[in-house]
Amino acid sequence: MASFLLKSVLVVVAVFFISSMAQASDPDILSDFIVPAGSTIDGNFFTFTGTRDIFGSIIEKFKVTKVIKAEFPGLDGQSVSLAVLQFPRGGVNPPHTHPRAAELLFIVKGSLEVGFVDTANKLYTQTLQVGDLFVFPKGLVHYPYNSDWNKSATALSGFGSASAGTVSLPTTLFATGIDDQILAKSFKSDIATIRKIKAGLSS
Amino acid sequence: MASFLLKSVLVVVAVFFISSMAQASDPDILSDFIVPAGSTIDGNFFTFTGTRDIFGSIIEKFKVTKVIKAEFPGLDGQSVSLAVLQFPRGGVNPPHTHPRAAELLFIVKGSLEVGFVDTANKLYTQTLQVGDLFVFPKGLVHYPYNSDWNKSATALSGFGSASAGTVSLPTTLFATGIDDQILAKSFKSDIATIRKIKAGLSS
Amino acid sequence: MASFLLKSVLVVVAVFFISSMAQASDPDILSDFIVPAGSTIDGNFFTFTGTRDIFGSIIEKFKVTKVIKAEFPGLDGQSVSLAVLQFPRGGVNPPHTHPRAAELLFIVKGSLEVGFVDTANKLYTQTLQVGDLFVFPKGLVHYPYNSDWNKSATALSGFGSASAGTVSLPTTLFATGIDDQILAKSFKSDIATIRKIKAGLSS
Amino acid sequence: MASFLLKSVLVVVAVFFISSMAQASDPDILSDFIVPAGSTIDGNFFTFTGTRDIFGSIIEKFKVTKVIKAEFPGLDGQSVSLAVLQFPRGGVNPPHTHPRAAELLFIVKGSLEVGFVDTANKLYTQTLQVGDLFVFPKGLVHYPYNSDWNKSATALSGFGSASAGTVSLPTTLFATGIDDQILAKSFKSDIATIRKIKAGLSS
Amino acid sequence: MASFLLKSVLVVVAVFFISSMAQASDPDILSDFIVPAGSTIDGNFFTFTGTRDIFGSIIEKFKVTKVIKAEFPGLDGQSVSLAVLQFPRGGVNPPHTHPRAAELLFIVKGSLEVGFVDTANKLYTQTLQVGDLFVFPKGLVHYPYNSDWNKSATALSGFGSASAGTVSLPTTLFATGIDDQILAKSFKSDIATIRKIKAGLSS
Amino acid sequence: MASFLLKSVLVVVAVFFISSMAQASDPDILSDFIVPAGSTIDGNFFTFTGTRDIFGSIIEKFKVTKVIKAEFPGLDGQSVSLAVLQFPRGGVNPPHTHPRAAELLFIVKGSLEVGFVDTANKLYTQTLQVGDLFVFPKGLVHYPYNSDWNKSATALSGFGSASAGTVSLPTTLFATGIDDQILAKSFKSDIATIRKIKAGLSS
């Protein structure tokens, strides 16, 4: 009996946490920072050490390490996040959008080709060297690509939201179950081609 | 001479208009409405008649008619716009995103299948009848599709921005000149397949 | 005993829901959408069917059907809502304001006379036909009126808020209990006239 | 000739100023303050002396003195303004709304009765003494009234916008030319009564 | 047993309140006002009487009385607050910033010298008389000072946030435990001087 | 004559540019990006190369290189910026605030001691290693310090504003001309000590 009631109470607490996560928003807050319910905080709350070994790591395929509100609660209400992008030789971050922020990319190692398409369907491209920056405007389709087959590359990206979100387009379009017919019509293609692309992305 | 100077003045005015368009933003304004520079306004400024005959028109392929700030300056600063979506039998609005607003779709004729994919790659679908509404959250990939091969369909969409923007994904990805190599790698496909899709969309 | 505790728990849950409703705000959210505490969601969460039969209904006096956050929780955090306005012959929607959004009105049947007054006390009016749109700027007093005594009219309105709110002025001023003396002084009228108007509105 | 061209140039400058006024908005700015085009500023830009003698003035009817962006350009972009409200014995500020801000009223002399009506048509009232404060939520109909027939009263009001705007309802409804028929129908009254109220307010 | 469970329930409620306080934000809300969880409200909720006797009080050192969300929950979501500043003869409010709002200062008694420094390190100063106003832009270091050794002074300040926050710089820098070494280096001074200032502020 | 008029026209254009800079704000924009008046843009508009050699540079005292809207116009309207912080052995960035954004600091070389003080006068500190991050909440006084006398350190900081602004406190308080008397009183110190600190900072 008691354990049933205790569980009920815990469910309420859990439900509350989930909900408060979902409700938090990027606009200005009315306090210096947002303390999670029931927490006592010190300097550790504002610290993230999950990327401590990142610069020494060797990667074999493109890898993005996000430092956002989900992993680092101290960012809640502060409207900022960062990501480390690691590219092997010839690696690409497939075309994607961030629904909730622009991205400011900073090349810290190697070089990258980047591009984005605006809502008037114009493609903007650039080749970047170490120390260069490029801004991908909010919500637009963009990609960075390491065209160098001899060197890996690393970039750091800043975002003006603690939770920018990512919509990776190959996966979103061809690996979430959207009907073949709808895709074939939309891409002015045929079902066989759609299935071929789906097969490649699911493997 | 005078005409040269007059032109200079006009260029300044024109430049100003372009710039003020670019600068305008959706947040709350400090006035009741935004009067374009040099205008005197009356009730016509708040009126749009460009869709007067829309309900009687017959369409042969999917057509979207947007009533946004670009066509209707009275919307500037008011954070709202509408669009009329007309679907022939079997017509589809290819997967797309709106970078600056969610979309609330209202079926006024026929029926539609709709879907969207969230940032966790989950697909949400629904079949809608006349009088039903569906909300596509801000910035996510979505599509409405008239699966009925016997009836056309019409929907009205509301947006919480005077300029929501549209990123149509087939066009953005395959008809703006993104490098074949980057696309092949991104879609885990091959250059022949990418070119086939590009050819279909360019025709 | 147990039921007392269970009720306590339920009260907490209830209190939480009320509070989360009250706290939610229209600015950008940090997630794709806002999941109500304790819910599992699918496509139905984003669907509203409460207006399914609206176009076939016959009305005898002016009726507004709002599709807002209160009825359709999927709108929470998406900054958009719609309303269907149905006018009998000669029907009027009395002068009112929406404290939290502008209104973009679209005539889908019949015709309407509309007007609004800005903060400089200037009245803007227009006569609208099927397919026309009119924008009522945020927070200003406005009214749509079907001056046609032979035809009913229908309009759809979009709002850039999931909860625009409505302040109907005849009711707010004369049917909520504001002191006769204050009203008489404010309207530079007399108590008898105020009471006459109050009587009309209370019947 | 030259003077014509000079005038053209000046028109452009003037037009620009009007437009930049209209475009400015209350959200956070990207600079410490907004310098009007072509100005050099010092401490005077941040100073307003137009109310220097206000506390010694004697008033015979209700008077509001607003210190807002229109009179005090230094407020542009700072999201704050103040007003001084002076009430003679028995004076009232007729029911009104502020479309762009809540109002925080502080009684500095005398006493006031205040009230506001929420969007659920509930009236909230209070009697206030010197040193008391009352908040009128954003966009709602409210009024302050000096019910004391022996003493005048003074209040200071703060607003979270540099340009909150005011919609005075008696004037807006009955002194801007809204059609008698529409008003009679809206107030469930008759044209004679509407005209009587209009006459009182126009005198 | 029961009391343990009851306490658990109360902890959940308490935790919820703390959290909802922390989460509330200044942007527009989706309701007329924010009702604290579990409350029934009437006109008292919108009233603050804690400053009722303030104008008759005599002060011996500078005193600021804030009317903000923390003391007056009715301000939550309304983006406005006020403060009363009382200066004895020669009294100063030490240099400080408000992280979340600009301040609009209104002199209601006596006179004040004021100043602020912008992010380009330019100092703006002014001498103000009764009835004058001065705006301190958001987030900048500023101070008001009663240079008159014969008269006390009183000012009222409006803020465009229900919780502007205050960072008092002498205390923040020299009385919170920042390492002497870091301060000596930062102020291009020596440890003895830093300790002397710390001693003065701690006494 | 003509050249005089041409100059007038150019002045108008120039004035417009200054003003549009001043007016731009961080909230969401209504376009993909903000095109400066009269510009044609390509990929270079979104690229910043001014920091190309930064990682190879050797510094002798603390140096911050900001990549913000002022240097990189492509950031306008995108709500994001970055800075590179280079610390010699024992170097400190004196206590400062950013009025318009939180700062997310990422250590890319060496180690740092960091601290900030909240509005309740609580100091939060941390020692950070390569790969660690720390968030300084918006508007609060903070400092990073390289306590290592054998190694230099480098950090990258992200900001959720294209123009966060910096208020360096030693300079703001003691090197902008604030009256000695006001500072002595504020710091509960004496004029001799204030002058000593001023002298150190002016040298």
PDB file of C-alpha atoms in Angstrom, chain F residues 24 26 86 97 134 136 141 144 156 181:
ATOM      1  CA  ALA F  24      18.817  46.167 -35.520  1.00  0.00           C
ATOM      2  CA  ASP F  26      18.386  40.257 -31.667  1.00  0.00           C
ATOM      3  CA  GLN F  86      44.041  34.057 -25.163  1.00  0.00           C
ATOM      4  CA  THR F  97      29.549  41.647 -17.473  1.00  0.00           C
ATOM      5  CA  PHE F 134      31.433  26.683 -18.082  1.00  0.00           C
ATOM      6  CA  PHE F 136      28.390  32.515 -17.125  1.00  0.00           C
ATOM      7  CA  VAL F 141      29.927  39.703 -13.016  1.00  0.00           C
ATOM      8  CA  PRO F 144      38.377  33.703 -16.124  1.00  0.00           C
ATOM      9  CA  LEU F 156      36.480  29.897 -27.138  1.00  0.00           C
ATOM     10  CA  GLN F 181      33.686  61.476  -3.816  1.00  0.00           C
TER      11      GLN F 181
END
